CSV table of C-alpha atoms in Angstrom, one decimal:
chain,number,residue,atom,x,y,z
A,1,MET,CA,-20.6,-124.7,151.8
A,2,ALA,CA,-24.0,-123.8,153.2
A,3,ARG,CA,-24.9,-120.4,154.6
A,4,ARG,CA,-25.5,-120.2,158.2
A,5,SER,CA,-27.7,-117.1,159.4
A,6,GLY,CA,-29.2,-117.9,162.9
A,7,ILE,CA,-31.3,-115.8,165.1
A,8,LEU,CA,-28.4,-115.3,167.5
A,9,ALA,CA,-26.0,-114.1,164.8
A,10,GLU,CA,-28.9,-111.6,163.7
A,11,ILE,CA,-29.3,-110.4,167.2
A,12,GLN,CA,-25.5,-110.0,167.4
A,13,ARG,CA,-25.3,-108.2,164.0
A,14,GLN,CA,-28.0,-105.8,165.2
A,15,MET,CA,-26.5,-105.0,168.5
A,16,LYS,CA,-23.1,-104.4,166.6
A,17,ALA,CA,-24.8,-102.2,164.0
A,18,ALA,CA,-26.3,-100.1,166.9
A,19,GLU,CA,-22.8,-100.0,168.6
A,20,ARG,CA,-21.2,-99.0,165.4
A,21,GLN,CA,-23.5,-96.1,164.7
A,22,SER,CA,-23.0,-95.1,168.5
A,23,GLN,CA,-19.2,-95.0,168.0
A,24,GLN,CA,-19.4,-93.3,164.7
A,25,ALA,CA,-21.5,-90.7,166.3
A,26,GLN,CA,-19.0,-90.0,169.0
A,27,ARG,CA,-16.1,-90.3,166.9
A,28,ASN,CA,-17.5,-87.7,164.7
A,29,ALA,CA,-18.3,-85.4,167.5
A,30,VAL,CA,-14.7,-85.1,168.3
A,31,ARG,CA,-13.4,-85.0,164.8
A,32,GLU,CA,-11.6,-81.9,163.6
A,33,HIS,CA,-13.7,-81.3,160.8
A,34,GLN,CA,-16.8,-80.6,163.2
A,35,ALA,CA,-15.0,-77.4,163.9
A,36,ALA,CA,-14.7,-76.7,160.3
A,37,ILE,CA,-18.4,-77.5,159.9
A,38,ARG,CA,-19.2,-74.9,162.7
A,39,GLN,CA,-16.9,-72.4,161.2
A,40,ALA,CA,-18.5,-72.9,157.7
A,41,ASP,CA,-22.0,-72.4,159.2
A,42,GLN,CA,-20.6,-69.3,161.0
A,43,ALA,CA,-19.0,-67.9,157.9
A,44,GLN,CA,-22.3,-68.5,155.8
A,45,ARG,CA,-24.5,-66.7,158.5
A,46,LEU,CA,-22.1,-63.6,158.3
A,47,ALA,CA,-22.0,-63.9,154.7
A,48,GLU,CA,-25.8,-63.8,154.4
A,49,ARG,CA,-25.8,-61.0,157.0
A,50,ALA,CA,-23.3,-59.0,155.2
A,51,ALA,CA,-25.3,-59.5,151.9
A,52,ALA,CA,-28.5,-58.2,153.5
A,53,GLN,CA,-26.5,-55.2,155.0
A,54,ALA,CA,-25.1,-54.5,151.5
A,55,ALA,CA,-28.8,-54.3,150.0
A,56,ARG,CA,-29.6,-51.5,152.4
A,57,ALA,CA,-26.6,-49.7,152.5
A,58,THR,CA,-25.2,-46.7,150.3
A,59,ASP,CA,-23.1,-47.3,147.2
A,60,ALA,CA,-19.9,-46.8,149.4
A,61,GLU,CA,-21.1,-49.1,152.1
A,62,ARG,CA,-22.7,-51.4,149.9
A,63,LYS,CA,-19.4,-52.1,148.0
A,64,ALA,CA,-17.5,-52.7,151.4
A,65,ALA,CA,-20.4,-55.0,152.5
A,66,GLU,CA,-20.2,-56.9,149.2
A,67,LYS,CA,-16.6,-57.2,149.5
A,68,GLU,CA,-17.0,-58.4,152.9
A,69,ALA,CA,-19.6,-61.1,151.9
A,70,GLN,CA,-17.4,-62.2,149.3
A,71,ARG,CA,-14.6,-62.7,151.7
A,72,LEU,CA,-16.9,-64.7,154.2
A,73,HIS,CA,-18.3,-66.7,151.3
A,74,VAL,CA,-14.9,-67.8,150.4
A,75,GLU,CA,-14.1,-68.7,154.1
A,76,ALA,CA,-17.2,-70.7,154.0
A,77,MET,CA,-16.1,-72.5,150.8
A,78,LEU,CA,-12.5,-73.2,152.4
A,79,ALA,CA,-14.1,-74.6,155.5
A,80,GLU,CA,-16.2,-77.0,153.5
A,81,VAL,CA,-13.0,-77.9,151.6
A,82,ASP,CA,-11.3,-78.6,155.1
A,83,GLU,CA,-14.3,-80.8,156.0
A,84,GLN,CA,-14.2,-82.9,153.0
A,85,ASN,CA,-10.4,-83.5,153.2
A,86,ALA,CA,-10.8,-84.4,156.9
A,87,ARG,CA,-13.5,-87.0,155.8
A,88,LEU,CA,-10.9,-88.3,153.4
A,89,ALA,CA,-8.2,-88.4,155.8
A,90,GLU,CA,-10.5,-90.5,158.2
A,91,LEU,CA,-11.3,-92.8,155.2
A,92,GLU,CA,-7.6,-93.4,154.5
A,93,ASP,CA,-7.0,-94.2,158.2
A,94,ASP,CA,-9.9,-96.6,158.3
A,95,ILE,CA,-8.7,-98.5,155.2
A,96,SER,CA,-5.1,-98.6,156.3
A,97,SER,CA,-6.0,-99.8,159.7
A,98,LEU,CA,-8.6,-102.6,158.7
A,99,LEU,CA,-6.1,-105.1,160.1
A,100,SER,CA,-4.5,-103.2,163.0
A,101,SER,CA,-7.9,-102.2,164.4
A,102,THR,CA,-8.9,-105.7,165.3
A,103,LEU,CA,-5.7,-106.8,166.8
A,104,GLU,CA,-6.4,-104.2,169.5
A,105,VAL,CA,-9.5,-106.0,170.7
A,106,ASP,CA,-10.3,-109.5,171.8
A,107,ASP,CA,-12.6,-111.1,169.4
A,108,TYR,CA,-13.9,-113.5,171.8
A,109,VAL,CA,-17.7,-113.3,172.0
A,110,ASP,CA,-19.3,-114.2,175.5
A,111,LEU,CA,-22.6,-115.7,174.5
A,112,GLU,CA,-24.2,-114.9,177.8
A,113,ARG,CA,-24.1,-111.2,176.5
A,114,LEU,CA,-26.6,-112.4,173.9
A,115,ARG,CA,-29.0,-113.3,176.5
A,116,SER,CA,-32.4,-111.5,176.0
A,117,VAL,CA,-33.7,-109.4,178.8
A,118,VAL,CA,-37.3,-108.0,178.3
A,119,GLU,CA,-37.8,-104.4,178.8
A,120,HIS,CA,-41.3,-103.5,178.4
A,121,PRO,CA,-42.3,-99.9,177.2
A,122,THR,CA,-44.7,-98.0,179.6
A,123,PHE,CA,-48.4,-98.2,178.7
A,124,ASP,CA,-48.9,-95.7,176.0
A,125,ARG,CA,-52.6,-94.8,176.5
A,126,VAL,CA,-52.8,-93.7,180.1
A,127,ASP,CA,-55.0,-91.0,178.7
A,128,LEU,CA,-57.8,-93.6,178.5
A,129,GLU,CA,-57.3,-94.5,182.4
A,130,ILE,CA,-58.9,-91.0,183.3
A,131,PRO,CA,-62.7,-91.1,183.6
A,132,LEU,CA,-64.6,-88.6,181.7
A,133,PRO,CA,-66.0,-85.5,183.6
A,134,GLY,CA,-69.6,-86.1,184.9
A,135,PRO,CA,-72.6,-85.1,182.5
A,136,ILE,CA,-73.3,-81.4,182.1
A,137,MET,CA,-76.1,-80.5,184.6
A,138,VAL,CA,-78.9,-78.7,182.7
A,139,GLU,CA,-79.5,-75.4,184.6
A,140,SER,CA,-83.1,-73.9,185.0
A,141,PRO,CA,-83.5,-70.7,183.1
A,142,ARG,CA,-84.2,-67.6,185.0
A,143,GLN,CA,-88.0,-66.9,185.6
A,144,PRO,CA,-89.2,-63.9,183.8
A,145,THR,CA,-90.0,-60.9,185.7
A,146,LEU,CA,-93.0,-58.6,185.0
A,147,LEU,CA,-91.8,-55.1,184.2
A,148,THR,CA,-94.7,-52.6,184.7
A,149,PRO,CA,-94.4,-49.1,183.3
A,150,PRO,CA,-94.3,-46.5,186.0
A,151,GLN,CA,-97.7,-44.9,187.3
A,152,PRO,CA,-97.9,-41.3,185.9
A,153,LYS,CA,-98.0,-38.6,188.4
A,154,GLY,CA,-99.9,-35.2,188.8
A,155,MET,CA,-102.0,-33.7,186.2
A,156,SER,CA,-100.2,-35.6,183.3
A,157,GLY,CA,-101.7,-38.8,185.0
A,158,VAL,CA,-105.2,-37.7,184.2
A,159,PHE,CA,-104.4,-37.3,180.4
A,160,LYS,CA,-102.1,-40.5,180.2
A,161,LYS,CA,-104.0,-42.9,182.1
A,162,LYS,CA,-105.2,-44.5,179.0
A,163,GLN,CA,-101.8,-44.8,177.6
A,164,HIS,CA,-100.6,-46.2,180.9
A,165,THR,CA,-103.3,-48.8,181.0
A,166,GLU,CA,-102.4,-49.9,177.5
A,167,ALA,CA,-98.6,-50.0,178.4
A,168,LEU,CA,-99.6,-52.3,181.5
A,169,GLU,CA,-101.6,-54.7,179.3
A,170,ALA,CA,-98.8,-55.0,176.8
A,171,ALA,CA,-96.3,-55.6,179.4
A,172,SER,CA,-98.6,-58.2,181.1
A,173,ALA,CA,-99.1,-59.9,177.8
A,174,GLU,CA,-95.6,-59.9,177.1
A,175,HIS,CA,-94.6,-61.3,180.4
A,176,ARG,CA,-97.4,-64.3,180.0
A,177,GLU,CA,-95.7,-65.1,176.7
A,178,ALA,CA,-92.3,-65.2,178.4
A,179,MET,CA,-93.6,-67.2,181.3
A,180,ALA,CA,-95.2,-69.7,178.9
A,181,ALA,CA,-91.8,-70.0,177.2
A,182,TRP,CA,-90.1,-70.3,180.3
A,183,GLN,CA,-92.3,-73.1,181.6
A,184,ALA,CA,-91.9,-74.9,178.3
A,185,GLU,CA,-88.1,-74.7,178.8
A,186,VAL,CA,-88.3,-76.0,182.4
A,187,ASP,CA,-90.6,-78.9,181.4
A,188,GLU,CA,-87.9,-79.9,178.9
A,189,ILE,CA,-85.3,-80.0,181.8
A,190,PRO,CA,-85.6,-83.6,182.6
A,191,SER,CA,-85.6,-84.8,179.2
A,192,ARG,CA,-82.5,-82.7,178.3
A,193,GLN,CA,-80.6,-83.9,181.4
A,194,GLU,CA,-81.5,-87.4,180.5
A,195,GLU,CA,-80.0,-87.2,177.1
A,196,ALA,CA,-76.9,-85.5,178.6
A,197,ASN,CA,-76.7,-88.6,181.1
A,198,LEU,CA,-77.1,-91.0,178.1
A,199,ALA,CA,-74.5,-89.2,176.0
A,200,HIS,CA,-72.1,-89.2,179.0
A,201,GLY,CA,-72.8,-92.8,179.7
A,202,GLU,CA,-72.0,-93.8,176.1
A,203,ALA,CA,-69.0,-91.8,175.9
A,204,GLU,CA,-67.8,-93.4,179.1
A,205,LYS,CA,-68.6,-96.8,177.8
A,206,ARG,CA,-66.5,-95.9,174.6
A,207,ARG,CA,-63.6,-94.9,176.8
A,208,VAL,CA,-63.7,-98.0,178.9
A,209,ASP,CA,-64.0,-100.3,176.0
A,210,ALA,CA,-61.0,-98.6,174.3
A,211,LEU,CA,-59.1,-98.8,177.4
A,212,GLU,CA,-59.7,-102.5,177.7
A,213,ARG,CA,-58.8,-103.0,173.9
A,214,GLU,CA,-55.6,-100.9,174.6
A,215,ILE,CA,-54.8,-102.9,177.7
A,216,SER,CA,-55.3,-106.1,175.8
A,217,ARG,CA,-53.0,-105.0,172.9
A,218,TYR,CA,-50.4,-103.9,175.4
A,219,LYS,CA,-50.4,-107.2,177.2
A,220,SER,CA,-50.3,-109.1,174.0
A,221,GLU,CA,-47.3,-107.1,172.8
A,222,CYS,CA,-45.6,-107.7,176.1
A,223,GLU,CA,-46.4,-111.3,176.0
A,224,ASP,CA,-44.8,-111.5,172.3
A,225,ARG,CA,-41.8,-109.9,173.6
A,226,GLU,CA,-41.5,-112.4,176.4
A,227,ARG,CA,-42.1,-115.1,174.1
A,228,GLN,CA,-39.5,-114.0,171.6
A,229,ALA,CA,-37.0,-113.5,174.6
A,230,ALA,CA,-37.7,-116.8,175.7
A,231,GLU,CA,-37.3,-118.4,172.4
A,232,ALA,CA,-34.1,-116.7,172.0
A,233,ASN,CA,-32.8,-117.5,175.3
A,234,ARG,CA,-33.7,-121.4,174.6
A,235,THR,CA,-31.8,-121.1,171.4
A,236,LEU,CA,-28.8,-119.6,173.3
A,237,ASP,CA,-28.8,-122.2,175.8
A,238,THR,CA,-29.0,-124.9,173.1
A,239,LEU,CA,-26.1,-123.1,171.4
A,240,ILE,CA,-23.9,-123.0,174.4
A,241,ALA,CA,-24.7,-126.6,175.3
A,242,ASN,CA,-24.0,-127.9,171.8
A,243,LEU,CA,-20.8,-125.7,171.6
A,244,GLY,CA,-19.7,-127.4,174.7
A,245,TYR,CA,-20.1,-130.7,172.8
A,246,GLY,CA,-18.3,-129.2,169.7
A,247,THR,CA,-21.1,-129.9,167.2
A,248,ALA,CA,-20.8,-128.7,163.7
A,249,GLY,CA,-23.8,-126.7,163.8
A,250,ALA,CA,-23.0,-124.9,167.0
A,251,ILE,CA,-19.5,-124.2,165.7
A,252,GLU,CA,-20.9,-122.7,162.7
A,253,GLU,CA,-23.5,-120.6,164.5
A,254,TYR,CA,-20.7,-119.3,166.7
A,255,VAL,CA,-18.4,-118.3,163.8
A,256,GLY,CA,-21.6,-116.6,162.3
A,257,ILE,CA,-21.8,-114.4,165.5
A,258,VAL,CA,-18.1,-113.8,165.6
A,259,LEU,CA,-18.1,-112.4,162.0
A,260,SER,CA,-21.3,-110.4,162.8
A,261,ASN,CA,-19.4,-108.9,165.7
A,262,SER,CA,-16.6,-107.4,163.5
A,263,VAL,CA,-17.0,-103.9,162.9
A,264,TYR,CA,-15.9,-102.5,159.7
A,265,PRO,CA,-16.1,-98.9,158.3
A,266,GLU,CA,-19.4,-97.8,156.8
A,267,VAL,CA,-17.7,-97.2,153.4
A,268,PHE,CA,-16.1,-100.8,153.4
A,269,PRO,CA,-18.7,-103.2,154.8
A,270,VAL,CA,-17.6,-106.7,154.8
A,271,GLU,CA,-20.0,-109.6,155.2
A,272,PRO,CA,-19.5,-113.3,155.8
A,273,GLY,CA,-20.8,-115.4,152.8
A,274,GLU,CA,-20.8,-119.0,153.2
A,275,TYR,CA,-19.1,-121.2,155.8
A,276,SER,CA,-19.3,-124.7,157.0
A,277,PHE,CA,-17.3,-126.8,159.6
A,278,GLU,CA,-16.0,-130.4,159.0
A,279,PRO,CA,-15.8,-132.3,162.5
A,280,GLY,CA,-13.5,-134.9,160.9
A,281,THR,CA,-10.7,-132.5,160.2
A,282,ALA,CA,-11.8,-129.8,162.5
A,283,GLU,CA,-11.5,-127.5,159.5
A,284,LEU,CA,-13.7,-124.4,158.7
A,285,ARG,CA,-14.4,-123.6,155.1
A,286,LEU,CA,-15.3,-119.8,155.1
A,287,ARG,CA,-16.1,-117.3,152.4
A,288,VAL,CA,-16.0,-113.7,152.9
A,289,LEU,CA,-17.5,-111.0,150.7
A,290,VAL,CA,-15.8,-107.5,150.2
A,291,PRO,CA,-17.4,-104.4,148.5
A,292,GLU,CA,-16.7,-103.8,145.0
A,293,PRO,CA,-13.6,-101.6,144.0
A,294,ASP,CA,-15.8,-98.5,143.3
A,295,ALA,CA,-17.2,-98.4,146.9
A,296,LEU,CA,-14.0,-96.5,147.8
A,297,PRO,CA,-13.9,-92.9,146.9
A,298,ASP,CA,-11.2,-92.0,144.0
A,299,SER,CA,-10.6,-88.4,145.1
A,300,LYS,CA,-7.1,-87.5,146.5
A,301,ALA,CA,-8.1,-84.2,147.9
A,302,PHE,CA,-10.7,-81.3,147.5
A,303,ARG,CA,-9.8,-77.6,146.8
A,304,TYR,CA,-11.8,-74.5,146.3
A,305,VAL,CA,-11.4,-72.8,142.8
A,306,LYS,CA,-12.2,-69.1,143.2
A,307,ALA,CA,-12.6,-68.6,139.5
A,308,SER,CA,-15.5,-70.8,139.1
A,309,ASP,CA,-16.7,-70.5,142.7
A,310,GLU,CA,-16.7,-74.4,142.8
A,311,ILE,CA,-15.2,-77.2,145.0
A,312,ALA,CA,-13.0,-79.5,142.8
A,313,SER,CA,-11.4,-82.8,143.6
A,314,SER,CA,-8.1,-84.0,142.3
A,315,PRO,CA,-8.4,-87.8,141.5
A,316,LEU,CA,-6.1,-90.6,142.9
A,317,SER,CA,-3.8,-92.1,140.6
A,318,GLN,CA,-5.0,-95.5,139.1
A,319,LYS,CA,-1.7,-97.1,141.0
A,320,THR,CA,-2.9,-95.7,144.2
A,321,GLN,CA,-6.6,-96.8,143.9
A,322,LYS,CA,-5.4,-100.4,142.8
A,323,ASP,CA,-2.8,-100.5,145.7
A,324,ARG,CA,-5.4,-99.2,148.3
A,325,TYR,CA,-8.2,-101.7,147.3
A,326,ALA,CA,-5.7,-104.5,147.2
A,327,SER,CA,-4.3,-103.8,150.6
A,328,ALA,CA,-7.9,-103.7,152.0
A,329,VAL,CA,-8.5,-107.1,150.3
A,330,HIS,CA,-5.4,-108.6,151.8
A,331,GLN,CA,-6.1,-107.1,155.4
A,332,VAL,CA,-9.6,-108.4,155.3
A,333,ALA,CA,-8.3,-111.9,154.4
A,334,LEU,CA,-5.9,-112.0,157.4
A,335,ARG,CA,-8.4,-110.2,159.7
A,336,SER,CA,-11.0,-112.8,159.2
A,337,LEU,CA,-8.6,-115.8,159.9
A,338,HIS,CA,-7.5,-113.8,163.0
A,339,GLU,CA,-11.0,-113.1,164.4
A,340,VAL,CA,-12.1,-116.8,163.9
A,341,PHE,CA,-9.0,-118.3,165.6
A,342,GLU,CA,-8.9,-115.8,168.3
A,343,ALA,CA,-12.4,-116.0,169.1
A,344,ASP,CA,-12.4,-119.8,169.3
A,345,ARG,CA,-10.7,-120.0,172.7
A,346,ARG,CA,-11.3,-123.9,173.0
A,347,GLY,CA,-9.5,-124.5,169.7
A,348,LEU,CA,-12.3,-126.4,168.2
A,349,ILE,CA,-11.3,-125.0,164.8
A,350,GLN,CA,-7.9,-126.2,163.9
A,351,ALA,CA,-7.8,-125.1,160.4
A,352,ILE,CA,-9.4,-122.7,158.2
A,353,SER,CA,-9.8,-122.7,154.3
A,354,LEU,CA,-10.7,-118.9,153.4
A,355,GLU,CA,-12.0,-117.6,150.1
A,356,LEU,CA,-12.5,-114.0,149.7
A,357,GLY,CA,-14.1,-112.0,146.9
A,358,THR,CA,-16.8,-109.7,145.8
A,359,THR,CA,-20.0,-109.8,143.7
A,360,THR,CA,-20.4,-107.7,140.8
A,361,ILE,CA,-22.5,-107.4,137.7
A,362,SER,CA,-21.1,-109.4,134.8
A,363,PRO,CA,-20.5,-107.2,131.8
A,364,ALA,CA,-20.9,-110.3,129.6
A,365,THR,CA,-24.4,-111.7,131.2
A,366,GLY,CA,-25.7,-108.6,132.9
A,367,LEU,CA,-26.2,-111.1,136.0
A,368,VAL,CA,-24.7,-110.8,139.5
A,369,THR,CA,-21.4,-112.9,139.7
A,370,TYR,CA,-18.9,-113.8,142.2
A,371,VAL,CA,-15.2,-112.9,141.8
A,372,PRO,CA,-12.6,-114.5,143.9
A,373,PHE,CA,-9.5,-112.4,145.1
A,374,VAL,CA,-7.9,-114.6,147.6
A,375,ALA,CA,-7.9,-118.4,148.5
A,376,VAL,CA,-5.8,-119.3,151.6
A,377,ALA,CA,-5.6,-122.0,154.1
A,378,ALA,CA,-4.1,-121.6,157.6
A,379,GLN,CA,-3.3,-124.0,160.5
A,380,ARG,CA,-4.4,-122.7,164.0
A,381,GLU,CA,-1.2,-123.1,165.8
A,382,SER,CA,1.3,-121.6,163.1
A,383,PHE,CA,-1.1,-118.7,162.2
A,384,LEU,CA,-1.4,-117.6,165.9
A,385,ALA,CA,2.2,-117.6,166.3
A,386,MET,CA,2.4,-114.9,163.8
A,387,ASP,CA,2.9,-111.2,165.0
A,388,LEU,CA,0.2,-109.7,162.5
A,389,GLY,CA,1.0,-106.2,163.8
A,390,ALA,CA,4.4,-106.3,161.9
A,391,VAL,CA,3.7,-108.3,158.7
A,392,VAL,CA,2.9,-107.0,155.2
A,393,PRO,CA,-0.4,-108.8,154.6
A,394,LEU,CA,0.3,-109.7,150.9
A,395,ALA,CA,3.6,-111.3,152.0
A,396,THR,CA,1.8,-113.2,154.8
A,397,LEU,CA,-0.8,-114.6,152.4
A,398,GLU,CA,1.9,-115.8,149.9
A,399,HIS,CA,3.7,-117.4,153.0
A,400,LEU,CA,0.7,-119.3,153.7
A,401,GLY,CA,0.9,-120.4,150.1
A,402,GLY,CA,-2.6,-118.6,149.1
A,403,ALA,CA,-3.6,-117.6,145.7
A,404,VAL,CA,-4.1,-114.0,145.3
A,405,SER,CA,-5.5,-111.9,142.6
A,406,LYS,CA,-2.8,-109.8,140.8
A,407,ASN,CA,-5.3,-106.9,140.4
A,408,PRO,CA,-8.4,-107.0,142.5
A,409,HIS,CA,-9.3,-103.6,141.5
A,410,SER,CA,-9.8,-104.5,138.0
A,411,LEU,CA,-11.8,-107.7,139.2
A,412,VAL,CA,-9.0,-110.0,138.1
A,413,PRO,CA,-10.1,-113.4,139.6
A,414,ILE,CA,-8.2,-116.3,140.8
A,415,ASP,CA,-8.4,-120.0,140.7
A,416,PRO,CA,-9.5,-121.1,144.2
A,417,SER,CA,-9.4,-124.7,143.6
A,418,GLY,CA,-7.0,-126.7,145.5
A,419,ILE,CA,-6.3,-124.4,148.3
A,420,ARG,CA,-7.1,-126.4,151.4
A,421,SER,CA,-5.6,-126.6,154.7
A,422,SER,CA,-4.7,-130.3,154.5
């Protein structure tokens, strides 16, 4: 078998991943444990407030506040326990409904939904489109004013005439110096203005150059998006056309899209492995990979231990863990057969030879090794005639003549050879 991982299957995988995240977020928003989270947060805040009040209170008040803080702390821990137990219940529900959840939806994939429509983001450098303010205009300094000392009056004028003359000469000399400095500054205005104009011109040129570069970059990115979309749509058109002809490559690509479209719980992600279609027999050979047994939590329930002020968990029994993992394996096997057959409305695939297993680190070699758990073959007509909503998955696999691991939880393999639809 050859692994097929086309661009359309990857697009579909990304779309479903985004949809899965959105659905998970919406589901979490209405789950009961969200109320427990809010209660825990509130209780924690009240506990912190009570503790702060206890530090400032009298002895009697402090004891009462400490008691209240302890009570609120216990409430917060119990709320955390409720949240974790709610998550466990959700997990158990997800695992027990691996098969039934897909029976509620139509697994057919309308390939037109994968057609790429380009949505360009807005230009992100609009700041560069605004011209810089004009250059600073150099203003002329105020011309110095001669401040003469007042003329002495009366008899004092006779005696202070010399002092007045000296003060007048000093004021005149100071004014002449100020005028010289003023004139020098005025003479520099044209050159200073020219420098300001040049600096503004250079800054404006840098802005225009940067704007042109950013526009060029933006256009290039838009062209890349357009080109990628056009390429994806050409690939889609080719797939649709070839699927109409029933070519092996198109059928394999469509199978990859269908399997990528399948939404599994985050704690139990399932991936298509290798698959190939044989036109002569209209048989699909498919390998599906499930997570290792330790992907599933082994906790049965959580409880608050007041003595140690800790949240402890009680483990699931080994039998329960084995049964739960085996049930997940059996459900995924039937689910994979169902999804492919149901999605193939034209009946191009008449039979499926399915092999399901996991990858793990071999304790003998330290290398990644594949462990098969299920090998089963199914004919389209007889399989679709079954009511999967009323079956026991293990019994169905045995009814189909499949080979099933006696203990997949302990990584007990099967011999998949010889299991074919014909």
